[in-house]
XYZ file of C-alpha atoms in Angstrom:
185
model
C -20.988 -2.581 6.778
C -22.135 0.162 9.087
C -20.615 2.764 11.353
C -19.534 1.251 14.674
C -19.012 -2.282 13.339
C -15.803 -4.061 14.279
C -13.571 -5.697 11.705
C -11.614 -8.684 13.013
C -12.656 -7.757 16.559
C -10.230 -4.842 16.538
C -10.886 -2.163 13.919
C -13.925 0.055 14.434
C -15.569 1.608 11.372
C -15.989 5.319 12.133
C -16.937 7.050 8.870
C -17.180 5.938 5.250
C -14.699 8.000 3.219
C -15.394 6.555 -0.190
C -17.179 3.856 -2.110
C -15.944 2.092 -5.214
C -17.033 -0.766 -7.404
C -15.043 -3.282 -5.360
C -15.607 -1.954 -1.845
C -15.379 0.904 0.611
C -12.726 2.946 2.387
C -13.470 3.893 5.972
C -11.925 6.121 8.597
C -11.424 3.748 11.477
C -10.016 3.282 14.929
C -7.632 0.525 16.000
C -9.039 -0.344 19.430
C -5.942 -2.336 20.381
C -3.290 0.299 19.628
C -5.599 3.300 20.125
C -4.795 4.978 16.831
C -6.708 6.289 13.850
C -6.470 4.174 10.703
C -7.936 3.876 7.231
C -9.688 0.597 6.457
C -10.224 -0.638 2.921
C -12.885 -3.331 2.611
C -12.845 -5.289 -0.634
C -16.016 -7.064 -1.705
C -15.258 -9.650 -4.356
C -18.730 -10.636 -5.551
C -18.609 -13.556 -7.935
C -14.943 -14.141 -7.222
C -15.389 -16.913 -4.675
C -12.144 -18.663 -5.469
C -10.252 -20.410 -2.696
C -6.936 -18.984 -3.935
C -7.943 -15.316 -3.534
C -7.083 -14.889 0.162
C -3.603 -16.332 -0.452
C -3.013 -14.012 -3.426
C -4.362 -11.063 -1.454
C -2.014 -11.970 1.403
C 0.981 -12.065 -0.944
C 0.139 -8.623 -2.373
C -0.398 -7.146 1.101
C 2.898 -8.544 2.393
C 4.703 -7.090 -0.637
C 3.091 -3.669 -0.140
C 4.008 -3.738 3.564
C 7.699 -4.022 2.640
C 7.724 -0.423 1.413
C 9.032 1.813 4.181
C 9.122 5.385 2.901
C 7.781 8.729 4.163
C 5.898 9.287 0.878
C 4.085 5.934 0.984
C 1.048 5.260 3.170
C 2.035 2.490 5.576
C 0.116 -0.785 5.553
C -0.525 -1.952 9.142
C -2.627 -5.090 8.759
C -4.648 -7.233 6.366
C -7.027 -10.115 6.638
C -10.377 -11.690 5.951
C -13.521 -10.698 7.839
C -16.695 -12.580 6.971
C -16.854 -12.319 3.141
C -14.578 -9.273 2.967
C -10.874 -8.837 2.490
C -9.561 -5.870 4.446
C -6.495 -3.663 4.577
C -5.654 -1.413 7.519
C -3.452 1.528 6.635
C -2.029 4.710 8.044
C -4.736 7.368 8.024
C -3.567 10.523 6.286
C -5.064 13.931 7.012
C -5.386 16.040 3.900
C -6.798 15.742 0.419
C -6.088 13.844 -2.760
C -4.144 15.665 -5.447
C -7.378 15.675 -7.475
C -9.256 17.432 -4.645
C -6.397 19.858 -4.060
C -6.302 20.949 -7.717
C -10.107 21.292 -7.834
C -10.179 23.522 -4.756
C -6.999 25.574 -5.289
C -6.715 25.590 -9.076
C -3.444 25.458 -10.980
C -0.313 25.370 -8.850
C 3.017 27.073 -9.320
C 5.451 25.040 -11.446
C 7.874 24.822 -8.508
C 5.161 23.291 -6.314
C 4.136 20.843 -9.061
C 7.783 19.811 -9.456
C 8.171 19.266 -5.702
C 5.083 17.016 -5.713
C 6.383 15.090 -8.733
C 9.742 14.557 -7.000
C 8.035 13.085 -3.924
C 5.859 10.823 -6.088
C 8.991 9.608 -7.897
C 10.735 8.978 -4.565
C 7.767 6.840 -3.468
C 7.803 4.873 -6.731
C 11.564 4.317 -6.521
C 11.173 2.958 -2.972
C 8.387 0.665 -4.163
C 10.402 -0.634 -7.105
C 13.369 -1.279 -4.808
C 11.004 -3.399 -2.681
C 9.824 -5.243 -5.807
C 6.358 -3.645 -5.848
C 4.699 -2.042 -8.878
C 1.922 0.475 -8.200
C -0.163 -0.177 -11.364
C -2.501 2.771 -10.779
C -0.610 6.004 -10.138
C -2.989 8.934 -10.700
C -3.963 12.148 -8.873
C -6.686 10.333 -6.930
C -4.044 7.986 -5.426
C -1.776 10.819 -4.275
C -2.592 12.474 -0.940
C -1.282 15.850 0.202
C -1.070 16.413 3.953
C -1.847 19.839 5.440
C 1.946 20.378 5.482
C 1.951 19.493 1.752
C 3.818 16.216 2.150
C 2.976 13.673 -0.556
C 1.623 10.257 0.443
C 1.039 7.717 -2.345
C -1.769 5.233 -1.607
C -2.980 1.881 -3.001
C 0.362 0.178 -3.641
C 0.133 -3.299 -5.067
C -3.625 -3.574 -4.708
C -4.475 -2.882 -8.350
C -2.443 -5.925 -9.324
C -4.409 -8.009 -6.837
C -7.728 -6.715 -8.151
C -6.717 -7.621 -11.700
C -6.029 -11.170 -10.514
C -9.375 -11.313 -8.697
C -11.318 -10.354 -11.808
C -9.388 -12.878 -13.891
C -10.058 -15.686 -11.411
C -13.738 -14.703 -11.246
C -14.249 -15.969 -14.757
C -13.018 -13.355 -17.184
C -11.589 -15.013 -20.276
C -9.318 -12.059 -20.993
C -6.530 -10.566 -18.945
C -7.514 -6.977 -18.252
C -4.753 -4.408 -17.743
C -4.574 -3.273 -14.131
C -5.023 0.335 -13.154
C -6.715 3.302 -14.791
C -6.175 3.365 -18.576
C -6.142 7.177 -18.742
C -3.063 7.225 -16.484
C -1.355 4.049 -17.732
C 1.829 3.781 -19.732
C 1.097 3.764 -23.467
C 2.771 0.368 -23.837
C 0.389 -1.173 -21.309
C -2.969 0.117 -22.543
């Protein structure tokens, strides 16, 4: 995918923000509603299984049920060519990882305030029946006003399913092992 391309005839790719093993995250523009968005494109090479779009849809619908100020809102999802895509609220700011790297250690009171907002986001998710699977500093955004926004709800569980359906004979734990609960790793 390249800058300027349209996803689903509506979402313009403006700037690649990140690249991972499964796909890219782009800053984008919703040409219908005239708003800035983030677009996650998931490339599932070798996972050409007819059930994947349905499973992806179920995970996206579950994640969209979370309505909380500390959770990045999911606006849309779909299939475009051979890609699955998510369209989310675009958050100005930096990840918690980036913030700590640039500013160094934070005051305990500030760390506690961030932890409280992360917990509030996770409580809202659990009340909606959604498990994050991959909570880590890279999946926590801090706005310029220092509001916490947790990203990537429910998607790690979908990715685990995609790898399993692609032919893996073992069920791999979802998420990042270094940040997982001891019982799950």
